[in-house]
Coordinates of C-alpha atoms and ligand atoms in Angstrom, one line a residue:
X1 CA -23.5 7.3 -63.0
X2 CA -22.3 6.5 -59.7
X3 CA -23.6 7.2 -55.8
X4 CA -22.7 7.5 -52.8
X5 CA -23.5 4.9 -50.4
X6 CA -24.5 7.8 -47.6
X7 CA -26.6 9.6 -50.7
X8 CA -28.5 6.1 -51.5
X9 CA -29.0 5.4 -48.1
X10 CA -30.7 9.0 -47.7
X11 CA -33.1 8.4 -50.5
X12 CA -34.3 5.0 -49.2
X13 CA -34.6 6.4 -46.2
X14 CA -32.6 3.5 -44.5
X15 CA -29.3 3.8 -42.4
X16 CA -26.2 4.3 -44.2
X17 CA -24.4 1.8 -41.7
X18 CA -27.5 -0.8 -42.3
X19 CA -26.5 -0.2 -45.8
X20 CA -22.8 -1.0 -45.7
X21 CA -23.7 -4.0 -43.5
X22 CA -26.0 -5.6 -46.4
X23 CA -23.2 -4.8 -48.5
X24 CA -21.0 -6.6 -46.2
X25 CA -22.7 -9.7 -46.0
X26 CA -23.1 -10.0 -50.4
X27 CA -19.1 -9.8 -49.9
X28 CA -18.5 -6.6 -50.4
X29 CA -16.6 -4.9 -48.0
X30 CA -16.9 -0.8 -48.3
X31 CA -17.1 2.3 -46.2
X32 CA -20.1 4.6 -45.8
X33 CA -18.4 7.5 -48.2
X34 CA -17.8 4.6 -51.0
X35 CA -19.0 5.4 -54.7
X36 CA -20.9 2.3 -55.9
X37 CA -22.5 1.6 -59.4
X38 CA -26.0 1.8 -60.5
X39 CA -25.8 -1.7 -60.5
X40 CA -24.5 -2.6 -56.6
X41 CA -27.8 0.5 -55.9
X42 CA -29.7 -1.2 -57.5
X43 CA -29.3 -4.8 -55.9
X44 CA -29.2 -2.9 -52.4
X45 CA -32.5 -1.1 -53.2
X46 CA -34.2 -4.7 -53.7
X47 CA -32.4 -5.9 -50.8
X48 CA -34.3 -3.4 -48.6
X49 CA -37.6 -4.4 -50.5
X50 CA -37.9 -1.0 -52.2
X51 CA -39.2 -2.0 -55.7
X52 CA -37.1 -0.6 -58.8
X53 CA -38.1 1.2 -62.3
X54 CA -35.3 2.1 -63.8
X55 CA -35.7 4.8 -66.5
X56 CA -33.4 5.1 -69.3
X57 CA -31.9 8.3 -69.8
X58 CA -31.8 9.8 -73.2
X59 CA -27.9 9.5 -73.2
X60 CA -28.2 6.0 -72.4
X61 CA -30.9 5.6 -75.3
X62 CA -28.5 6.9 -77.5
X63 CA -26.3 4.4 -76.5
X64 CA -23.0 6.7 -75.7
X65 CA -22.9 6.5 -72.1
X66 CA -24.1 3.7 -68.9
X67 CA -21.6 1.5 -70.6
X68 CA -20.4 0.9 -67.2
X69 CA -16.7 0.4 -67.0
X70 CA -15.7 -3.7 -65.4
X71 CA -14.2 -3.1 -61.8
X72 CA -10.7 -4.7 -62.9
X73 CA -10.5 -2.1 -66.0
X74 CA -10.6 0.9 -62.9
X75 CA -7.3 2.7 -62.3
X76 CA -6.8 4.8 -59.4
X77 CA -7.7 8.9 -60.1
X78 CA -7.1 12.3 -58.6
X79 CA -9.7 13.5 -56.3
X80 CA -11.2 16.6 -57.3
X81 CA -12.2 18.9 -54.3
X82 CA -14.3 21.8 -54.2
X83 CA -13.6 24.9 -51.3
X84 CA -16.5 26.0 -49.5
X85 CA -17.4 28.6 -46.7
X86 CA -18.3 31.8 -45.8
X87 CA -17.9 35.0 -47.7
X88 CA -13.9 36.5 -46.5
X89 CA -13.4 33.0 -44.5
X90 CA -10.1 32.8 -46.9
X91 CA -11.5 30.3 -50.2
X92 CA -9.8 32.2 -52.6
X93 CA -6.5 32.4 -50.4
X94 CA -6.3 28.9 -49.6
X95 CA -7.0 27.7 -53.7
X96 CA -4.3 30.3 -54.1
X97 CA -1.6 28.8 -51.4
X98 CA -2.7 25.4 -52.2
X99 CA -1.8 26.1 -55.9
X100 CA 1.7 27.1 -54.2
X101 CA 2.3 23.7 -53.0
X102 CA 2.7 22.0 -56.3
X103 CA 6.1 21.0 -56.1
X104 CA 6.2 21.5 -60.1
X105 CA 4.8 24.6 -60.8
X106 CA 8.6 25.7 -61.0
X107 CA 8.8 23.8 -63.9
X108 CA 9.9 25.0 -68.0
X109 CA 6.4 26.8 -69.3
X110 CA 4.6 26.3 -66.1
X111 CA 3.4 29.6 -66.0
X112 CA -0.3 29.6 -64.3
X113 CA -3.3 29.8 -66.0
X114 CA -7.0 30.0 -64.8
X115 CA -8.8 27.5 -67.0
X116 CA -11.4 26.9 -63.9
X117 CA -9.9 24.1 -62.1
X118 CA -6.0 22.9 -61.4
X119 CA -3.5 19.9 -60.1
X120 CA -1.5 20.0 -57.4
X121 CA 1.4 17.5 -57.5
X122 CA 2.6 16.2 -54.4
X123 CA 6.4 15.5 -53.2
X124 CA 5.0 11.7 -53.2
X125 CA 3.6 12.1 -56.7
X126 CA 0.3 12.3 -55.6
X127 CA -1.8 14.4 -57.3
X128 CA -5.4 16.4 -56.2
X129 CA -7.1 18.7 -58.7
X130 CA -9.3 21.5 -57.2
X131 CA -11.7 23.3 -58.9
X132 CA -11.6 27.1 -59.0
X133 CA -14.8 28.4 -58.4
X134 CA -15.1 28.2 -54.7
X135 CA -18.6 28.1 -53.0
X136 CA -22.1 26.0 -53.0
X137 CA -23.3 27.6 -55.2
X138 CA -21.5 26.8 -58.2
X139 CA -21.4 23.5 -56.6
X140 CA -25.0 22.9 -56.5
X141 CA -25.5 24.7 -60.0
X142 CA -23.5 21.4 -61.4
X143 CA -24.8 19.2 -58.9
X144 CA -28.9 20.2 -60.5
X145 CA -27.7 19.8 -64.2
X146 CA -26.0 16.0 -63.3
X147 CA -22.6 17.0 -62.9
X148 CA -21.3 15.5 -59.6
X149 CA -17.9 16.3 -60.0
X150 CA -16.6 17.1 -56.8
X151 CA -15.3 13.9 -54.4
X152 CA -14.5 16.0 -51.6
X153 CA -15.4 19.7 -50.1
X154 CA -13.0 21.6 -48.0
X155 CA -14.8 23.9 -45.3
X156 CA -13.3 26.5 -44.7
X157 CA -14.0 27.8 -41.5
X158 CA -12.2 31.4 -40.1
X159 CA -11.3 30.9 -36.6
X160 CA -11.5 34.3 -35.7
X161 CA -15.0 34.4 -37.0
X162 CA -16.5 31.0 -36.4
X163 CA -19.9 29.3 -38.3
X164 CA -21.6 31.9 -40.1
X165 CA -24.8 31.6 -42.7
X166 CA -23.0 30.6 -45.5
X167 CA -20.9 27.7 -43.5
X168 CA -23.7 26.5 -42.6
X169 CA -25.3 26.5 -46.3
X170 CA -22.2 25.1 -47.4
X171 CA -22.7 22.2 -44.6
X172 CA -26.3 21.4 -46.1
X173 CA -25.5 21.6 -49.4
X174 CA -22.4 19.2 -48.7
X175 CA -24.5 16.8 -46.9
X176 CA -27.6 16.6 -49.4
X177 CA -25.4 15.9 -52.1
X178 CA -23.4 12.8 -49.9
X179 CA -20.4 14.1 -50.6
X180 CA -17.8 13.6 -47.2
X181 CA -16.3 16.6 -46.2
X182 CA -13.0 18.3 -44.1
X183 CA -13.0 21.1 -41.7
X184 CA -10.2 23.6 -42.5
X185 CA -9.7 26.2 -39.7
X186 CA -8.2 29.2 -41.1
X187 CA -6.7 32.1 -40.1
X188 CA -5.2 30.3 -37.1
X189 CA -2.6 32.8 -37.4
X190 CA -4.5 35.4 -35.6
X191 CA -4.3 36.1 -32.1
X192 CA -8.4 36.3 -31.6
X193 CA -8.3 32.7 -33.4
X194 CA -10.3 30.1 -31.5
X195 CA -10.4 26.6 -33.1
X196 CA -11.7 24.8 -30.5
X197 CA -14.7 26.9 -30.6
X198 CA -15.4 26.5 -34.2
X199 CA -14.9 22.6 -33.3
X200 CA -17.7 23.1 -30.3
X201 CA -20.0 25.1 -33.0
X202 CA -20.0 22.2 -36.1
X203 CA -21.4 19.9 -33.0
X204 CA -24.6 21.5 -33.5
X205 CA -24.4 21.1 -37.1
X206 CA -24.1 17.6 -36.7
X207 CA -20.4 17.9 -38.2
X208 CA -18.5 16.0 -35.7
X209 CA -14.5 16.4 -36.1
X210 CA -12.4 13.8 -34.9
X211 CA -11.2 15.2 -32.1
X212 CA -14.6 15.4 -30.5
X213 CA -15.0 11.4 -31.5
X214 CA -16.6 12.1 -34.9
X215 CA -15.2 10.9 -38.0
X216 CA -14.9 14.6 -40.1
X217 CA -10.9 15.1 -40.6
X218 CA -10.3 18.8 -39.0
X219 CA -7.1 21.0 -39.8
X220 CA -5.3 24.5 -38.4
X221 CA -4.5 26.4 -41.2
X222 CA -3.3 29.8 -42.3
X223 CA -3.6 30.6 -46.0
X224 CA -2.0 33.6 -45.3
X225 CA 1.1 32.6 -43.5
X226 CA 0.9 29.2 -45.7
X227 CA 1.3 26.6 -42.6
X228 CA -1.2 23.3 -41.8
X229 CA -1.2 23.3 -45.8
X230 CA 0.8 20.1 -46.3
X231 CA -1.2 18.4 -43.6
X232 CA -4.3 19.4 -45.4
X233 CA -3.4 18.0 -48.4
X234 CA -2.7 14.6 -46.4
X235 CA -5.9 14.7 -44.9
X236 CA -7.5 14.7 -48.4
X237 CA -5.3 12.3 -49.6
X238 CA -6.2 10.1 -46.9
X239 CA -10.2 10.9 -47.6
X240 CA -9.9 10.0 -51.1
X241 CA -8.2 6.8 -50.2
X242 CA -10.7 5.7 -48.5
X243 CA -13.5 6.6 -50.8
X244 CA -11.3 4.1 -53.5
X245 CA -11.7 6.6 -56.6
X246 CA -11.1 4.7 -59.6
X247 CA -11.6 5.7 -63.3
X248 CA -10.9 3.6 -66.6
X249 CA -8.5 6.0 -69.1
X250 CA -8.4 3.4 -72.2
X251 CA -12.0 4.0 -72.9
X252 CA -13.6 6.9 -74.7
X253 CA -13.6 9.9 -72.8
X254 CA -16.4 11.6 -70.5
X255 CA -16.0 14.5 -69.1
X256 CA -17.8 17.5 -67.7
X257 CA -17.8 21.3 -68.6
X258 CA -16.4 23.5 -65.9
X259 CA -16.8 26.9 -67.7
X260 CA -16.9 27.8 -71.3
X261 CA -16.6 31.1 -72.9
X262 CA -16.0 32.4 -76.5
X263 CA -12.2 33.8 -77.1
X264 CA -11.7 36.6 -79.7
X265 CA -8.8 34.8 -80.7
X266 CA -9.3 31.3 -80.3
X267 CA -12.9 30.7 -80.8
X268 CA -15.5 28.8 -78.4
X269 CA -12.9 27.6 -76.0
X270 CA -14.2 25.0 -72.7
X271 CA -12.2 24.0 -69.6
X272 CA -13.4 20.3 -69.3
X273 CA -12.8 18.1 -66.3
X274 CA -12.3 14.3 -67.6
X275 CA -14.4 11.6 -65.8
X276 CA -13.3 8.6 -67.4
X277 CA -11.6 7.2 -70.5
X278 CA -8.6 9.3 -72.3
X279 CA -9.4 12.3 -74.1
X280 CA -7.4 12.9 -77.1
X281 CA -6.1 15.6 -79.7
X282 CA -8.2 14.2 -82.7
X283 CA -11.1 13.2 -81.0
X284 CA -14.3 14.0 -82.2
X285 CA -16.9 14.8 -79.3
X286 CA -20.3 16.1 -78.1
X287 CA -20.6 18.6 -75.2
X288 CA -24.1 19.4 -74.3
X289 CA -25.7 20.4 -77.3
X290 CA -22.5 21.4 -79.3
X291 CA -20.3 19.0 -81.1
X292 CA -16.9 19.3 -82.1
X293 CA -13.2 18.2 -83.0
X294 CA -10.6 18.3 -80.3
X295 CA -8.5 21.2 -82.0
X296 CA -5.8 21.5 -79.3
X297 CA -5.5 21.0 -75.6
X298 CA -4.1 23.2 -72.6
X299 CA -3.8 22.5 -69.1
X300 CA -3.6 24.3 -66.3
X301 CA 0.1 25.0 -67.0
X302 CA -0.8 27.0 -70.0
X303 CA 1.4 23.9 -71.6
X304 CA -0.1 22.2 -74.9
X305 CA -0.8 18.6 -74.2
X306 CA -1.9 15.8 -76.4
X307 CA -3.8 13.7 -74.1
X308 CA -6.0 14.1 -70.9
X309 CA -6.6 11.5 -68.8
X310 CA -9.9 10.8 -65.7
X311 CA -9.8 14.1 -63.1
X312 CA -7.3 16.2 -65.3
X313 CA -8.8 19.6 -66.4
X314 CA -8.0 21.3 -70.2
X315 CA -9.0 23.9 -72.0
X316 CA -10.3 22.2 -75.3
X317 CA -10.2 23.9 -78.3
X318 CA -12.8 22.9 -81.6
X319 CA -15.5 23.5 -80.1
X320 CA -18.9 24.4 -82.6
X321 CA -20.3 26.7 -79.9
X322 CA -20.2 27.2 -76.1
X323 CA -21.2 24.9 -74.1
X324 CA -22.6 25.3 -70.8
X325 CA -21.1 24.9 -67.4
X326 CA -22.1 21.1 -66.0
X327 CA -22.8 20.1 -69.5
X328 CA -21.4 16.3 -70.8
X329 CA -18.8 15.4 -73.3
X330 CA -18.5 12.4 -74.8
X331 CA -16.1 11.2 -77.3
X332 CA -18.2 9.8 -80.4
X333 CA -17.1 7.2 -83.4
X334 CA -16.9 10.2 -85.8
X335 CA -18.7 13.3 -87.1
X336 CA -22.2 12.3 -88.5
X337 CA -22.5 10.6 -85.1
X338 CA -22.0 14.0 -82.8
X339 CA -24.2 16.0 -84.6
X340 CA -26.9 13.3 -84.8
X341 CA -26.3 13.5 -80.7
X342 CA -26.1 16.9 -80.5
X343 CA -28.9 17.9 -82.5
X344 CA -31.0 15.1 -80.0
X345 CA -29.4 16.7 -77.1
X346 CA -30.8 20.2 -78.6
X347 CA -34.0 18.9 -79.3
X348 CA -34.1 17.2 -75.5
X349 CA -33.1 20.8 -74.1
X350 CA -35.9 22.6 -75.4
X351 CA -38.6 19.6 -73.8
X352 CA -37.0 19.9 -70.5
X353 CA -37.7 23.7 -70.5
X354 CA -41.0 22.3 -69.9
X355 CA -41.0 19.0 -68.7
X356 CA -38.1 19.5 -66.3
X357 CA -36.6 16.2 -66.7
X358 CA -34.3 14.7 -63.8
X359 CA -31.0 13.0 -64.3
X360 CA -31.0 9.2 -64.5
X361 CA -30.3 8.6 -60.6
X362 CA -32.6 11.2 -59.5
X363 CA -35.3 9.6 -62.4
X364 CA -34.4 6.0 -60.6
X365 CA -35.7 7.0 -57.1
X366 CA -38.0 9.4 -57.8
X367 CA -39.8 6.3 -60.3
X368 CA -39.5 3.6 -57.9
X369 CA -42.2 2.7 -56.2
X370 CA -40.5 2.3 -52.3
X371 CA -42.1 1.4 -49.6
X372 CA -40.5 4.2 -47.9
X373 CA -39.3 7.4 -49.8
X374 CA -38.4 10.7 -48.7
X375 CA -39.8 13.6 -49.0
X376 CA -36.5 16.5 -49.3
X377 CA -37.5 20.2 -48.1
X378 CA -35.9 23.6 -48.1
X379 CA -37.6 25.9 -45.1
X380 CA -37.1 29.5 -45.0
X381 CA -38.9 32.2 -42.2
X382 CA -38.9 35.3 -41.2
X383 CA -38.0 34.9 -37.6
X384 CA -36.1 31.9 -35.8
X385 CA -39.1 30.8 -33.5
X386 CA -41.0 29.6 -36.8
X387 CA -39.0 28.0 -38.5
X388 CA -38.2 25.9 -35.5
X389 CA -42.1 25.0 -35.1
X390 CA -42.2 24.4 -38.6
X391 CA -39.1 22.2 -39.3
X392 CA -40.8 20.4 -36.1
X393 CA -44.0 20.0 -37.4
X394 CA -42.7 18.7 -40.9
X395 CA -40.3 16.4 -39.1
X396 CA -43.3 14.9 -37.2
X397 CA -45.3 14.8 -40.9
X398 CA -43.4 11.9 -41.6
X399 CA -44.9 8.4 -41.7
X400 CA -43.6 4.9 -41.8
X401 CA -44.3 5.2 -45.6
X402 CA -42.6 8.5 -46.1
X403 CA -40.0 10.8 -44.5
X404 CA -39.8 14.6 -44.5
X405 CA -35.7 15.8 -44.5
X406 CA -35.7 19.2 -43.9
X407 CA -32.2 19.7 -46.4
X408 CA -31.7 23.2 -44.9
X409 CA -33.7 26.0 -42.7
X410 CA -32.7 29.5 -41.8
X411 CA -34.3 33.0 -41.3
X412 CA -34.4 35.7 -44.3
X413 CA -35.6 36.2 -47.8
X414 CA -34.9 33.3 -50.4
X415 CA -31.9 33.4 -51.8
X416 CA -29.7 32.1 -54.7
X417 CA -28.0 29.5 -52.6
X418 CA -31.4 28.2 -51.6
X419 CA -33.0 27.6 -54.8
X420 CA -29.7 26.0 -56.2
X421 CA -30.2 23.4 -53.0
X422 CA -33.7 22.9 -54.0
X423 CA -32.9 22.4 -57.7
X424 CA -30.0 19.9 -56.9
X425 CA -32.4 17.9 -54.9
X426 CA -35.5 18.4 -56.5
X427 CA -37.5 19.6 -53.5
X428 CA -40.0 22.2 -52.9
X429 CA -38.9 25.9 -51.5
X430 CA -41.1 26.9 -48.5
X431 CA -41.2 30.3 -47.8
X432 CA -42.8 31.2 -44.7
X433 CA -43.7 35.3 -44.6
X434 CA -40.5 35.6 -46.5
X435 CA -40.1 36.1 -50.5
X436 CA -37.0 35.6 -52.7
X437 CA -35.4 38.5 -53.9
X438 CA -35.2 39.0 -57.6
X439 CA -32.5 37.1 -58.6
X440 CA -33.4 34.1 -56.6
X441 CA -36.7 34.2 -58.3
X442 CA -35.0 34.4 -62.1
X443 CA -33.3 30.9 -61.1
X444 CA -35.8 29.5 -59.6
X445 CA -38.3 30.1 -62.9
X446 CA -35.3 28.5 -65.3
X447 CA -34.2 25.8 -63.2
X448 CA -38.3 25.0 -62.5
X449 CA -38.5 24.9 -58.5
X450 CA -41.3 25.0 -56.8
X451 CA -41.6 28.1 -54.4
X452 CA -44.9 27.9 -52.0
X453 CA -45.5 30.6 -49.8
X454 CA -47.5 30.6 -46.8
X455 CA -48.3 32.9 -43.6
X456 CA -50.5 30.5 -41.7
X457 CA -48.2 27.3 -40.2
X458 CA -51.5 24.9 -40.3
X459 CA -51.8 25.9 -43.6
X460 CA -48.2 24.7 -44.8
X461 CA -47.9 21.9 -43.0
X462 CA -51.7 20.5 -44.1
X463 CA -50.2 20.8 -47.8
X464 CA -47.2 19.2 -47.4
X465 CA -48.8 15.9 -46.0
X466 CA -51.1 16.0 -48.7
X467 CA -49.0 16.5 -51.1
X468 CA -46.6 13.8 -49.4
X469 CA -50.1 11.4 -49.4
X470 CA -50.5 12.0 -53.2
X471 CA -46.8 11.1 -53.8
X472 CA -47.5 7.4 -52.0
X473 CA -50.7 7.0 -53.9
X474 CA -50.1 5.1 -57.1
X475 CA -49.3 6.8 -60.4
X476 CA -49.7 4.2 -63.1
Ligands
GDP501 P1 -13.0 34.4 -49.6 O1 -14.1 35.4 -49.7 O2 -13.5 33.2 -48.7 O3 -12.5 33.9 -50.9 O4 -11.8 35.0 -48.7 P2 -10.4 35.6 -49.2 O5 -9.5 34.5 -49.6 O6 -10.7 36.7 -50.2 O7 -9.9 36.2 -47.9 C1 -10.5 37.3 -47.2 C2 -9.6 38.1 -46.4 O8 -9.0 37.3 -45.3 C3 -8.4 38.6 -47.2 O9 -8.1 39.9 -46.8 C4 -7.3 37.7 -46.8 O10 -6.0 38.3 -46.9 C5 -7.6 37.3 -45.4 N1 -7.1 36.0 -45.1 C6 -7.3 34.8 -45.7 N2 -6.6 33.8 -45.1 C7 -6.0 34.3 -44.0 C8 -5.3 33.7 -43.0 O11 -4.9 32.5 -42.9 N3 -4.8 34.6 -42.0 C9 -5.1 35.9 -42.0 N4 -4.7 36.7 -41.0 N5 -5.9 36.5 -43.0 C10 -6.3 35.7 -44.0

């Protein structure tokens, strides 16, 4: 388990730059973006006086996962980057032209296959892997069942058409999750195109592009007309640089699920992304709540490979059942071992239909007993002029003990994308005169959010502090 240094900062509450100071001065030099271990969070958290309770995870328990990996066993990795924006903005045309670039797709059997995710292979030999399913959604689907595979988002922004509902979703969701993020402007080709403008608009979203003395990397593109590509794919390489991403591949593999289905011909097949550690032909492995033997492997090629080292995506092949997307593998010492795991995992599924149980880093701060927490909130309304007074008001419910952050707020019914953003952060759903529409309603039921609706703004905004006063009053 890893975080941000911008995401920890967030749930204490406490300035990411007061953060990377404290850091600093414990001699360790990083950047605001920087993934640190559970260990560094924790010694910041009792830096800042916040008191800790950490909560073993049932993985942990089991004793197949936490083993943190020792700094000088980390090798550098791929960053994997997920493409967000609005609907027709051009996602699915810049994956496609960024697939284009690889300077070996040209190769003997490299014929392209979908397997959910893919690597592009630079002239320098660098390589970036990109994850097919394009929007926050998806995104913050993985991001609520633990998986916090993506390292960084590309929005895409249509500069013919500017910031629209879903940019600005994709911007929340982006930012609650810590991950950093860079601006392409697409469709630069057209003559109505108006970059500056989009640059202008993100102001107000607090996304601040370099060239308006921010430090969000911006880039003119056309997916179409495939130019500002290879600058793009600088500008990430640059990103991940700076966020250091490092991975050790002689260890058992981890890895998570990006999509799964059952094959007529070839059985339960799942595309995996691997975290850390090497996965092998051979190995024998847990995913979720299935177990299995590694059968064969296929990569995005459609080549057979025997090995798969951290940030590579396969299709793996001896699989007991299908797995779920977000779901963990983990290589295991042999058979009797996975299904003991498995049939635990199982067992642990069917409790958190009813306990709803949070993922180790979310069960770390949401146990600890801080002196000042956060309180995260997703506001929708029917008309613009109340949600303003109540995103105010909630803003002004915060105390020196806890802080309202209002993770996104917009006009119109409740939607998927909000109750995935809710769910990913654990926060309550506030509806105000507006309902969600059916199936907004189905996910919020399975993935357990709370949806409050109210028509009175007194009304909400009395609940909320007193809900916020019984999270500060002592539980054990
Ligand atoms: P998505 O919904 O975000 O995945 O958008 P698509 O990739 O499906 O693109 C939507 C439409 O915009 C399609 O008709 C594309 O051909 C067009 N489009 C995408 N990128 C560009 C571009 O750079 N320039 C122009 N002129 N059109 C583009």
């Amino acid at each position: 388990e890893s975080i941000t240094i911008q995401e920890l900062a967030n749930r204490m509450a406490e300035k990411g730059a007061d953060l990377v100071k404290a850091l600093f001065k414990m001699g360790t030099p990083v950047t605001i973006n920087e993934v640190i271990d559970q260990d560094t969070a924790e010694l910041l958290v009792e830096e800042f006086g916040h008191r800790i309770q950490r909560v073993s995870d049932s993985d942990v328990e089991l004793g197949i996962e936490g083993d943190d990996d020792a700094p000088e066993t980390l090798k550098s990795r791929a960053p994997v980057v997920t493409i967000m924006g609005h609907v027709d903005h051009g996602k699915t045309s810049l994956l496609d032209a960024l697939r284009g670039t690889n300077v070996v797709s040209g190769e003997s059997g490299g014929i392209t296959q979908h397997i959910g995710a893919y690597q592009v292979k630079t002239k320098n030999g660098d390589v970036i892997t990109f994850l097919d399913t394009p929007g926050h959604e998806a995104f913050s689907e993985m991001r609520a069942r633990g998986a916090n595979v993506t390292d960084i988002v590309i929005l895409v922004v249509a500069a013919d058409d500017g910031l629209m509902p879903q940019t600005i979703e994709a911007i929340n969701h982006t930012k609650a999750a810590g991950v950093p993020m860079i601006v392409a402007i697409n469709k630069i080709d057209k003559p109505e195109a108006n970059a500056q403008k989009v640059r202008e608009r993100l102001l107000s979203e607090e996304v601040v592009v370099e060239d308006m003395g921010g430090d969000v990397q911006d880039v003119q593109v056309s997916a179409l007309k495939r130019t500002g590509l290879d600058e793009l794919i600088e500008k990430v390489l640059l990103q991940a640089e700076l966020l250091e991403l490092g991975a050790n591949p002689d260890r058992p593999a981890e890895g998570n699920v990006i999509e799964a289905k059952l094959d007529k011909g070839r059985g339960p097949v799942a595309t995996v992304l691997v975290r850390k550690g090497t996965l092998k032909v051979g190995d024998t492995f847990v995913v979720g709540a299935e177990s299995g033997k590694v059968r064969a492997m296929v990569n995005d090629k459609g080549q057979n490979v025997k090995v798969a080292g951290p940030s590579t995506p396969v299709e793996v092949l001896g699989l007991s059942g299908v797995p779920m997307a977000g779901d963990q593998l983990s290589v295991v010492e042999n058979e009797a071992r996975a299904r003991e795991v498995a049939a635990y995992r199982a067992e642990q599924k069917t409790r958190k239909r009813t306990t709803s149980a949070p993922t180790s880093f979310e069960h770390m701060f949401s146990a600890l007993n801080t002196t000042v927490i956060e309180y995260p909130v997703v506001v929708k309304g029917d008309v613009q002029g109340s949600v303003e007074a109540i995103v105010t008001a909630l803003t002004r419910a915060s105390t020196d003990e806890i802080k309202v952050r209002v993770l996104h707020s917009g006009v119109g019914a409740i939607t998927e994308s909000d109750v995935t953003l809710a769910a990913a952060s654990r926060a309550p759903l506030i509806g105000f005169n507006v309902r969600p529409n059916a199936k907004a309603r189905a996910l919020a039921e399975r993935d357990k959010v709370s949806l409050r609706y109210y028509d009175v703004i007194y009304d909400l905004i009395e609940e909320v502090k007193n809900e916020m006063a019984g999270q500060l009053a002592p539980e054990r």
